[in-house]
Coordinates of C-alpha atoms in Angstrom, one line a residue:
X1 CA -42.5 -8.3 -42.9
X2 CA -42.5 -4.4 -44.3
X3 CA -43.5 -2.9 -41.4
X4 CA -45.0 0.0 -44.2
X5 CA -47.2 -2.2 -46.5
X6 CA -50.4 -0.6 -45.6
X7 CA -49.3 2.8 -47.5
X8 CA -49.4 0.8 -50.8
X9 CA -53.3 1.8 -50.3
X10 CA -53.4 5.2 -52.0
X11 CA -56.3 6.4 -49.6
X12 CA -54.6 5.0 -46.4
X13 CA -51.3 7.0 -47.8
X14 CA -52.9 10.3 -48.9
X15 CA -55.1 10.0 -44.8
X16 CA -51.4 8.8 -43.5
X17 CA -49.3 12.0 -44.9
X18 CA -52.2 14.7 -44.4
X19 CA -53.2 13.7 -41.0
X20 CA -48.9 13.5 -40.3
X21 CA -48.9 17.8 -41.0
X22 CA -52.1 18.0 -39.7
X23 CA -51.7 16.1 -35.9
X24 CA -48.1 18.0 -35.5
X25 CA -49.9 21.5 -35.3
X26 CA -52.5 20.0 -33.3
X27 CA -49.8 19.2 -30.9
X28 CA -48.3 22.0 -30.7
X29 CA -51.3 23.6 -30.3
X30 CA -52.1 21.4 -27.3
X31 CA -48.6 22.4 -25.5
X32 CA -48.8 25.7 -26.4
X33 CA -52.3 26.1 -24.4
X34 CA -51.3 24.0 -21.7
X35 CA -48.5 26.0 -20.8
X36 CA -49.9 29.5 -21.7
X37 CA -53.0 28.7 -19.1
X38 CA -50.3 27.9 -16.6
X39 CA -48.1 30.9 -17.2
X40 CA -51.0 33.4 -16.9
X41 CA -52.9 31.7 -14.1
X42 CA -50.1 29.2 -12.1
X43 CA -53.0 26.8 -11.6
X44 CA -53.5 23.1 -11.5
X45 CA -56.7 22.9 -10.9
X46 CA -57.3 25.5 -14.5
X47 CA -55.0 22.8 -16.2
X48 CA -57.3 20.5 -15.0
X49 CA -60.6 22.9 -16.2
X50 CA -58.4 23.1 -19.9
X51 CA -58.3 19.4 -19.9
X52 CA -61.7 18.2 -19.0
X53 CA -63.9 20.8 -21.0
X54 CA -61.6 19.7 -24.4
X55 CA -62.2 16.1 -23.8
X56 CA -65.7 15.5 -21.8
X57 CA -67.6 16.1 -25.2
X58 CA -66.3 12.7 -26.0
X59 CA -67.8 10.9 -22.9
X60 CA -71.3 12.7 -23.4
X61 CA -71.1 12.6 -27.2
X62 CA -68.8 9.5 -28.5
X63 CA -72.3 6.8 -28.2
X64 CA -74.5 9.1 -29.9
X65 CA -71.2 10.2 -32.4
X66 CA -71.2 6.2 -33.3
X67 CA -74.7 5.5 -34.3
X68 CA -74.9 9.3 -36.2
X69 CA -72.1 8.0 -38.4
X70 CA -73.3 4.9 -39.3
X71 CA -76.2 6.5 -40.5
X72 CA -74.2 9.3 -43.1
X73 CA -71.7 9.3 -45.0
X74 CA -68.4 8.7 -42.8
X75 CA -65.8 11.0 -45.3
X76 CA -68.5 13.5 -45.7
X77 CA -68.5 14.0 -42.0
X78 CA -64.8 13.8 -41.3
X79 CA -64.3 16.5 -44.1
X80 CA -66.3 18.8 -42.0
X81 CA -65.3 17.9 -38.7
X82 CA -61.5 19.0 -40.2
X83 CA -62.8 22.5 -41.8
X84 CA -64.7 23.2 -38.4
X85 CA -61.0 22.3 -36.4
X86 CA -59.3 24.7 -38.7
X87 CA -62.1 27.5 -38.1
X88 CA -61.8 26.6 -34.5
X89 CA -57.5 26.7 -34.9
X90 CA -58.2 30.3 -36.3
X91 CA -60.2 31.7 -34.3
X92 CA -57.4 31.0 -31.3
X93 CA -54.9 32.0 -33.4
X94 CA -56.3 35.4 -33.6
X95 CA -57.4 35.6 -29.9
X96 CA -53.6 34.8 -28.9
X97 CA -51.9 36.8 -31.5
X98 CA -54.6 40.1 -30.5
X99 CA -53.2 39.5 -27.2
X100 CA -57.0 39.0 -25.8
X101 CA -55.9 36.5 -23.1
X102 CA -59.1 35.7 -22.0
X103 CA -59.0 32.3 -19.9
X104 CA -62.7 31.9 -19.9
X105 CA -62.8 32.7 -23.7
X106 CA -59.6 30.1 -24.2
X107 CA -62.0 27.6 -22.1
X108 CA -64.9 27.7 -24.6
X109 CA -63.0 27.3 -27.7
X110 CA -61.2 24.1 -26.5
X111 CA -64.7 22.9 -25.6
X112 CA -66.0 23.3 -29.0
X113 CA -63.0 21.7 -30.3
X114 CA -63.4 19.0 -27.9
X115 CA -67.2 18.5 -29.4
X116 CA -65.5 18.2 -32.9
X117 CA -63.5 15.4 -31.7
X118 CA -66.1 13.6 -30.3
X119 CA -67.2 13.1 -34.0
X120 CA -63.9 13.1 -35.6
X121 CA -62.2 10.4 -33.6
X122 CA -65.2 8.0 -34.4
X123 CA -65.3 9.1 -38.2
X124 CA -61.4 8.3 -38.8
X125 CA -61.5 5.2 -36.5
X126 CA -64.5 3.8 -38.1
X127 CA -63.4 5.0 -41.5
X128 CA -59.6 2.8 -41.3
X129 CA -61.2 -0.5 -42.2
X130 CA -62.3 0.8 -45.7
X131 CA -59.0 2.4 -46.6
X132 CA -57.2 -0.6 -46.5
X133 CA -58.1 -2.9 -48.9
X134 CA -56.7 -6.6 -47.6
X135 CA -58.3 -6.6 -44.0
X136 CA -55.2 -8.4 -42.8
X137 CA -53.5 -5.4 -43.3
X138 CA -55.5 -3.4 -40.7
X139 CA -53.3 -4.3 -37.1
X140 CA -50.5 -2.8 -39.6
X141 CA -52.3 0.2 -40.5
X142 CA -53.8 0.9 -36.9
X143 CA -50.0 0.8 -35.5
X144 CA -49.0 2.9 -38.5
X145 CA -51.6 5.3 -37.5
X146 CA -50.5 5.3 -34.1
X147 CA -47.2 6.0 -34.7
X148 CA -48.0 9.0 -37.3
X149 CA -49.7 10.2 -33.9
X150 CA -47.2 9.9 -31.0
X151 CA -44.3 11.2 -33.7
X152 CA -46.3 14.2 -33.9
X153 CA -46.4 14.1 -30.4
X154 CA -42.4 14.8 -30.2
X155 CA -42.5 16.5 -32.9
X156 CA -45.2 19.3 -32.2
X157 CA -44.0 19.5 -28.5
X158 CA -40.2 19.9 -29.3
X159 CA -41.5 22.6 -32.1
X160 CA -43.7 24.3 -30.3
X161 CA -41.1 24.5 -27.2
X162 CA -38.4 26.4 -29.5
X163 CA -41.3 28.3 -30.9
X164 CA -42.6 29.6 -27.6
X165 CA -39.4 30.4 -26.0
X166 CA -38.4 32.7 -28.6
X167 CA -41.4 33.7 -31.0
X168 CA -44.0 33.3 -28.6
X169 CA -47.5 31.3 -28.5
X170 CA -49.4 32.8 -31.3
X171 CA -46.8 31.4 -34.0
X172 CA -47.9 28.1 -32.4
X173 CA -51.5 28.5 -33.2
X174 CA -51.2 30.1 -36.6
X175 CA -49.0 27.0 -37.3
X176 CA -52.0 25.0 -36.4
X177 CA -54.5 26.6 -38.5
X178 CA -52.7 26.5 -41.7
X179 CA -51.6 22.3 -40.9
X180 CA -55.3 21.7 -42.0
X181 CA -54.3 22.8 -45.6
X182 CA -52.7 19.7 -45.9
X183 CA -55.1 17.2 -44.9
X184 CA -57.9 19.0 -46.6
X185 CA -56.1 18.7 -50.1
X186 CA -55.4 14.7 -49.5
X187 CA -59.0 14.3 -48.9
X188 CA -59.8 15.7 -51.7
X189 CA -57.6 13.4 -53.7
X190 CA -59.0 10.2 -51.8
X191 CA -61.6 7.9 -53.8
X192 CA -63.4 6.8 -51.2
X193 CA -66.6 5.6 -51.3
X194 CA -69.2 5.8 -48.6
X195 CA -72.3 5.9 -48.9
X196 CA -74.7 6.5 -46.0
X197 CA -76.7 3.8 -44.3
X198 CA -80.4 4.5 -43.8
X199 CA -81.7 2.8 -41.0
X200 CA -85.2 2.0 -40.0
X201 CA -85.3 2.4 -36.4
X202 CA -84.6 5.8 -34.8
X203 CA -81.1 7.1 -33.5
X204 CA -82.1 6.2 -29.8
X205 CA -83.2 2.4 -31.0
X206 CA -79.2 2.1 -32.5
X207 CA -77.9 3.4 -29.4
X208 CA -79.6 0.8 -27.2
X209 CA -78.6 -2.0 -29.6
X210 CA -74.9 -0.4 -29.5
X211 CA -74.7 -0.5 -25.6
X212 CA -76.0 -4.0 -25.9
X213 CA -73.9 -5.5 -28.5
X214 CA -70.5 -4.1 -26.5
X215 CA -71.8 -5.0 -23.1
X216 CA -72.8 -8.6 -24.3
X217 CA -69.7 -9.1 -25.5
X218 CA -67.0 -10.6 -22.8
X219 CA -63.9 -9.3 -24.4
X220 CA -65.3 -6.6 -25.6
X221 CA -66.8 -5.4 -22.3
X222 CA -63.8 -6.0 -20.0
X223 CA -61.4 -4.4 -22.5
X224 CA -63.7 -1.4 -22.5
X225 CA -63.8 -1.3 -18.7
X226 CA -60.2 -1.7 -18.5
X227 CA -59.6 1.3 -21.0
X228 CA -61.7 3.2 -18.6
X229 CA -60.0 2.6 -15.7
X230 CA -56.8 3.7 -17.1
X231 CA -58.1 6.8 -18.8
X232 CA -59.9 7.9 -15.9
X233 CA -57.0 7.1 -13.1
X234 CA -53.8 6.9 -14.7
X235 CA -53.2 8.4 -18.7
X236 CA -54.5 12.0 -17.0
X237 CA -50.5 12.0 -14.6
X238 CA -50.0 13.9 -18.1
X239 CA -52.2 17.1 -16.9
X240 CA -49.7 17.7 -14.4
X241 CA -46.3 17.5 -16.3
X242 CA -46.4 21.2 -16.4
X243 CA -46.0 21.5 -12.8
X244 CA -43.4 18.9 -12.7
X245 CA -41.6 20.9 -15.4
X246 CA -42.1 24.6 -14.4
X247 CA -42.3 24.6 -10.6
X248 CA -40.5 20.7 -9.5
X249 CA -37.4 20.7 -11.9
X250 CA -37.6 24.8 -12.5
X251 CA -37.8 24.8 -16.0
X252 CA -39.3 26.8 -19.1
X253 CA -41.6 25.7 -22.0
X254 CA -38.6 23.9 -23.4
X255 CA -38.1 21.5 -20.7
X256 CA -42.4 20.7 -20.8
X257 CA -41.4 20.1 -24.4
X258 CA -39.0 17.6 -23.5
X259 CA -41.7 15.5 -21.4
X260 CA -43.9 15.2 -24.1
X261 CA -41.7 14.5 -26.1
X262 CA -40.2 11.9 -24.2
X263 CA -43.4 10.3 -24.2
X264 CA -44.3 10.5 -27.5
X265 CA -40.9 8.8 -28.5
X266 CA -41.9 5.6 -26.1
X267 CA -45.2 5.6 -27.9
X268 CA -43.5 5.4 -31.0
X269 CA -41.2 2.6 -30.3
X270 CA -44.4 0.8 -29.1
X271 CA -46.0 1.7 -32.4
X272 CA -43.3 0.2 -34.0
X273 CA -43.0 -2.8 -32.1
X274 CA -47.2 -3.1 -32.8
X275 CA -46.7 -2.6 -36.8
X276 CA -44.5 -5.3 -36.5
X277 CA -47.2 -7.9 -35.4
X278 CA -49.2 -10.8 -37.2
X279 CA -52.7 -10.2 -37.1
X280 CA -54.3 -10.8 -33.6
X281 CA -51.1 -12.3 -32.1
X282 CA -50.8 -12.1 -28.6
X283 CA -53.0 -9.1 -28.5
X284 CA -54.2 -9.8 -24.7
X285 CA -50.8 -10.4 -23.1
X286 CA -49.6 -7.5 -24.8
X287 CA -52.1 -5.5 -23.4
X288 CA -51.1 -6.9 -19.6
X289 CA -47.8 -6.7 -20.2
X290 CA -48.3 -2.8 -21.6
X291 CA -50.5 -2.1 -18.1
X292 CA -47.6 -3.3 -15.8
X293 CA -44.8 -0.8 -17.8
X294 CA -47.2 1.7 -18.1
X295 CA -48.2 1.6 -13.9
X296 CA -44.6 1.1 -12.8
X297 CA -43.3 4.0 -14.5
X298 CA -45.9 6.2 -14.3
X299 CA -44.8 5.4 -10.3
X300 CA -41.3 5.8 -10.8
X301 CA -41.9 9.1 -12.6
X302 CA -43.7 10.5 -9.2
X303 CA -40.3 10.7 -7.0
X304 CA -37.6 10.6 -9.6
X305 CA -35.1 13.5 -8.4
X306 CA -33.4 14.1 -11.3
X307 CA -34.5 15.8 -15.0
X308 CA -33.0 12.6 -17.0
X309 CA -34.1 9.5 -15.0
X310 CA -37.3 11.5 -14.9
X311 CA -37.2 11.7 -18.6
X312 CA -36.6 8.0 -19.2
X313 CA -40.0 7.0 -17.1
X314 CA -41.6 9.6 -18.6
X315 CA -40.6 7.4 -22.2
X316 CA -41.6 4.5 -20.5
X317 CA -45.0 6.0 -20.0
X318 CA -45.6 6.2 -23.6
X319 CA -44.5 3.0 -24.4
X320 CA -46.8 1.1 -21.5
X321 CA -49.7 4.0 -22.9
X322 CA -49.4 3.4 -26.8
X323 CA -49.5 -0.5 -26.5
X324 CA -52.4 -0.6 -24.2
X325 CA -54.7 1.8 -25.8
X326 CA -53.4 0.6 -29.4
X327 CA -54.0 -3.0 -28.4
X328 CA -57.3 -2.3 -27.1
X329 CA -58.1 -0.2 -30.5
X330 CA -57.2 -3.3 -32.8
X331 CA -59.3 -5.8 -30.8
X332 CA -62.5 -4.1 -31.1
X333 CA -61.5 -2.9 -34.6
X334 CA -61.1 -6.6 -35.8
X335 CA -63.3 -8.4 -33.4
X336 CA -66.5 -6.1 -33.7
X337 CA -69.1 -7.5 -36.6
X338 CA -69.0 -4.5 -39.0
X339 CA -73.2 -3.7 -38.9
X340 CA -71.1 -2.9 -35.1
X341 CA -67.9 -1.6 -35.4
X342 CA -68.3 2.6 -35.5
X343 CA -70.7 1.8 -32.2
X344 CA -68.3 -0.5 -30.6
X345 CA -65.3 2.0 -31.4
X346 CA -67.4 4.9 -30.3
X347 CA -67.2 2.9 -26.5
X348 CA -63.7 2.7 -27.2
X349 CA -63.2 6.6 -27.6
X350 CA -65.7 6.9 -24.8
X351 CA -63.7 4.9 -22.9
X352 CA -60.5 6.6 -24.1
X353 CA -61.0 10.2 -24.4
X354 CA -64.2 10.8 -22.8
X355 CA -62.7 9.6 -19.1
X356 CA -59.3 11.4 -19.6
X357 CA -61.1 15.1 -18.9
X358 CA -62.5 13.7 -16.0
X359 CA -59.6 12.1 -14.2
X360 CA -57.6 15.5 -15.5
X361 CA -60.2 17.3 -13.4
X362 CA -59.6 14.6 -10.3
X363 CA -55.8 15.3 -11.0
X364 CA -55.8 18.9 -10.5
X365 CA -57.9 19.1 -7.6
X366 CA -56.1 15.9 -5.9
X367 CA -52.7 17.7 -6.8
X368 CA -53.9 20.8 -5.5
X369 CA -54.5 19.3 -1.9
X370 CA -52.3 16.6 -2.0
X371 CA -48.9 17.4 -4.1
X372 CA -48.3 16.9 -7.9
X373 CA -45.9 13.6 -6.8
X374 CA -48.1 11.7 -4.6
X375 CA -50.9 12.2 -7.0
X376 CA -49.1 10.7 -10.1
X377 CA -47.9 7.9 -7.8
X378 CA -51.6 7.1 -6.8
X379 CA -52.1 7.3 -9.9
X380 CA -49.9 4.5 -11.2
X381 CA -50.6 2.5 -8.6
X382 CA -54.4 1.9 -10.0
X383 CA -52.8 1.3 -13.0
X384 CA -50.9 -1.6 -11.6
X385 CA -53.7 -2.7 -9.8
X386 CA -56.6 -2.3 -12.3
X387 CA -53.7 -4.7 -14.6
X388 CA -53.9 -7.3 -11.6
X389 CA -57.5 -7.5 -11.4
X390 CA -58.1 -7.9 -15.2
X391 CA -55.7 -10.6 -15.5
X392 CA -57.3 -12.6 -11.9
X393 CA -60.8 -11.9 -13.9
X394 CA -59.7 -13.3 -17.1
X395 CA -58.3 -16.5 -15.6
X396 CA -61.3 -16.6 -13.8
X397 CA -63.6 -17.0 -16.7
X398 CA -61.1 -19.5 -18.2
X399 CA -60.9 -21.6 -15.0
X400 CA -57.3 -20.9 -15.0
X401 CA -55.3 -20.4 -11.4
X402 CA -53.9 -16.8 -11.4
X403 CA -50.1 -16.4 -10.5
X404 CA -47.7 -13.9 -10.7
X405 CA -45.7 -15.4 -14.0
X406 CA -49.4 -15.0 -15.4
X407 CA -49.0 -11.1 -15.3
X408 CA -46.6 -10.8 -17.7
X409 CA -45.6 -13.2 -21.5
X410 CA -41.5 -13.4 -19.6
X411 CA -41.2 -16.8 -21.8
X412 CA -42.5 -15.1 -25.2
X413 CA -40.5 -12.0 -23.9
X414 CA -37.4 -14.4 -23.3
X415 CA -38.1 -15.6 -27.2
X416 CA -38.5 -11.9 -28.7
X417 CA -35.2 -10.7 -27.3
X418 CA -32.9 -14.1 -28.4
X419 CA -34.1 -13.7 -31.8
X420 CA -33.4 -9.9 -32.0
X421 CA -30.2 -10.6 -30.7

């Protein structure tokens, strides 16, 4: 199976290699900030404030985001939302490289870009399905998409930690700003047609029927729920790598570079792995299987002594992370009716980016009082246990009896690895 074929679709490729430019300035963007708030203030609990104010526009927003772009034209609206992220890109640029260091001022600016998002996330979700022309195709180009993501998330990180420790944190932004050049040319070279869906009932109406469409739905619902309860407790250990960097394994913006990094190469192995897949198989028990790795070595990563072992659960992470969100993504994607599907995926990025901000928040306080290592370990611990509980509620609804060989695929696992070999 080419684990590629959805790039024969010229829009999917032109969105594939733009976004690719576009998402590595974005993350190095996102390093850079993280560790220039730290460096100026040595706070958790303002790496926590960065967090939550460029990602809480998505819990307010991401409902009301969903039923606004099923009323428009979808690549109308992600066109702008990427003209207003490079105006946004700009204006930090110029704040960092005036040497303004403003933390208040830094504060705003990743709010606003966290409002674009709200919309922008929805758009290019929602917008997937009609840039690939066999729908079967869509798990592949979902995983493809994924792993454009979490390779720009080694690659921006790894960048941007050469870049800061020797041409400093501006470079990183400017870098940023001019990545939407790219992504704005292959949009304009996409023939995508979208036209905008007038609808009779009023925004609020739509919103309603969203919220009862996901909620009515089972597997919808609990997958939803699940999402949550990861984003909120577990995916925001993440806030707090700079701590574990800087201060726990007294290192420089180099070694922060390395722990995104190393997560961003488990999520692309995952991706991989996902790109691989038939459509719909064993979705669900991948998802499980993704929340145990995930918990464990999210864990594992609280009290690991030493910079490499530390390293190799911090990959971990972003394999157990990548499948379980990604998983999630492509069930709603090709389980959702379409009249549905941009409100159903705006509960997904609710769910997804619109907790994370909060449980950031929770992490920097908790660390704060707490410790940066017991936190994280809390942390995977609900990870594992929210896993548990999903698993004992599914089996409930079937009438099955829940056991531990339940938890995790070990015969279809035992299968996978024979045949590699």
């Amino acid at each position: 199976m080419n684990i590629f074929r959805s790039l024969r679709y010229r829009n999917f490729k032109l969105f594939f290699y733009g976004q690719s430019v576009s998402l590595i300035g974005t993350w190095m963007q996102k390093t850079a900030v993280s560790w220039l708030v730290y460096r100026l203030t040595g706070s958790a609990v303002l790496l926590g404030v960065v967090g939550f104010v460029s990602l809480i526009p998505s819990l307010i927003l991401s409902p009301y985001a969903g039923s606004f772009i099923d009323r428009h034209n979808r690549f109308r609206l992600l066109v702008v939302t990427q003209v207003i992220s490079m105006v946004q890109a700009g204006a930090l640029a110029a704040l960092v490289f005036f040497g303004y260091y403003n933390i208040p001022l830094i504060i705003l600016l990743s709010l606003v870009q966290g409002i674009i998002n709200a919309f922008d996330v929805t758009c290019r979700q929602s917008l997937m399905v009609e840039m690939v022309d066999n729908k079967d195709d869509l798990p592949n180009a979902i995983a493809l998409n994924s792993t454009m993501t979490n390779f720009a998330r080694i690659a921006g990180p790894a960048v941007a930690g050469i870049i800061l420790s020797t041409l400093g944190e501006d470079i990183c932004f400017f870098i940023n700003f001019f990545s939407y050049l790219p992504v704005l040319m292959c949009l304009s070279m996409m023939r995508l047609h979208t036209p905008a869906k007038p609808s009779s009932n009023d925004i609020w109406t739509e919103l309603k029927e969203g919220f009862h469409y996901v909620s009515g739905n089972r597997n919808l619902s609990s997958l939803i729920i699940m999402l949550t309860i990861s984003s909120l407790f577990v995916i925001p250990f993440n806030t707090l790598m700079p701590i574990f960097a800087k201060d726990l394994f007294s290192g420089t913006a180099k070694t922060f570079s390395w722990f995104e990094s190393a997560a961003g190469a488990g999520s692309v192995i995952s991706a991989i792995y996902l790109a691989n897949l038939k459509k719909g198989k064993n979705l669900i028990k991948i998802m499980i299987a993704a929340g145990i790795v995930f918990g464990a070595s999210v864990m594992f990563l609280a009290y690991s002594k030493h910079l490499p072992v530390a390293l190799l659960f911090m990959t971990l992470t972003g394999v157990g992370m990548m499948a379980q969100t990604s998983v999630i993504n492509t069930y709603i994607q090709t389980h959702a009716v379409p009249a549905m599907r941009a409100r159903a995926i705006s509960y997904y990025v609710m769910a997804y980016q619109g907790m994370v901000p909060v449980g950031s928040l929770l992490a920097g306080l908790l660390a704060g009082a707490i410790g940066p290592r017991r936190t994280v370990f809390i942390e995977g611990a609900i990870g594992l246990i929210a896993t548990i509980v999903y698993v004992v509620y599914r089996n409930k609804v079937a009438g099955k009896v829940f056991t531990i060989k339940s938890l995790v695929p070990v015969e279809r696992l035992k299968a996978y690895f024979k045949n590699a070999a």
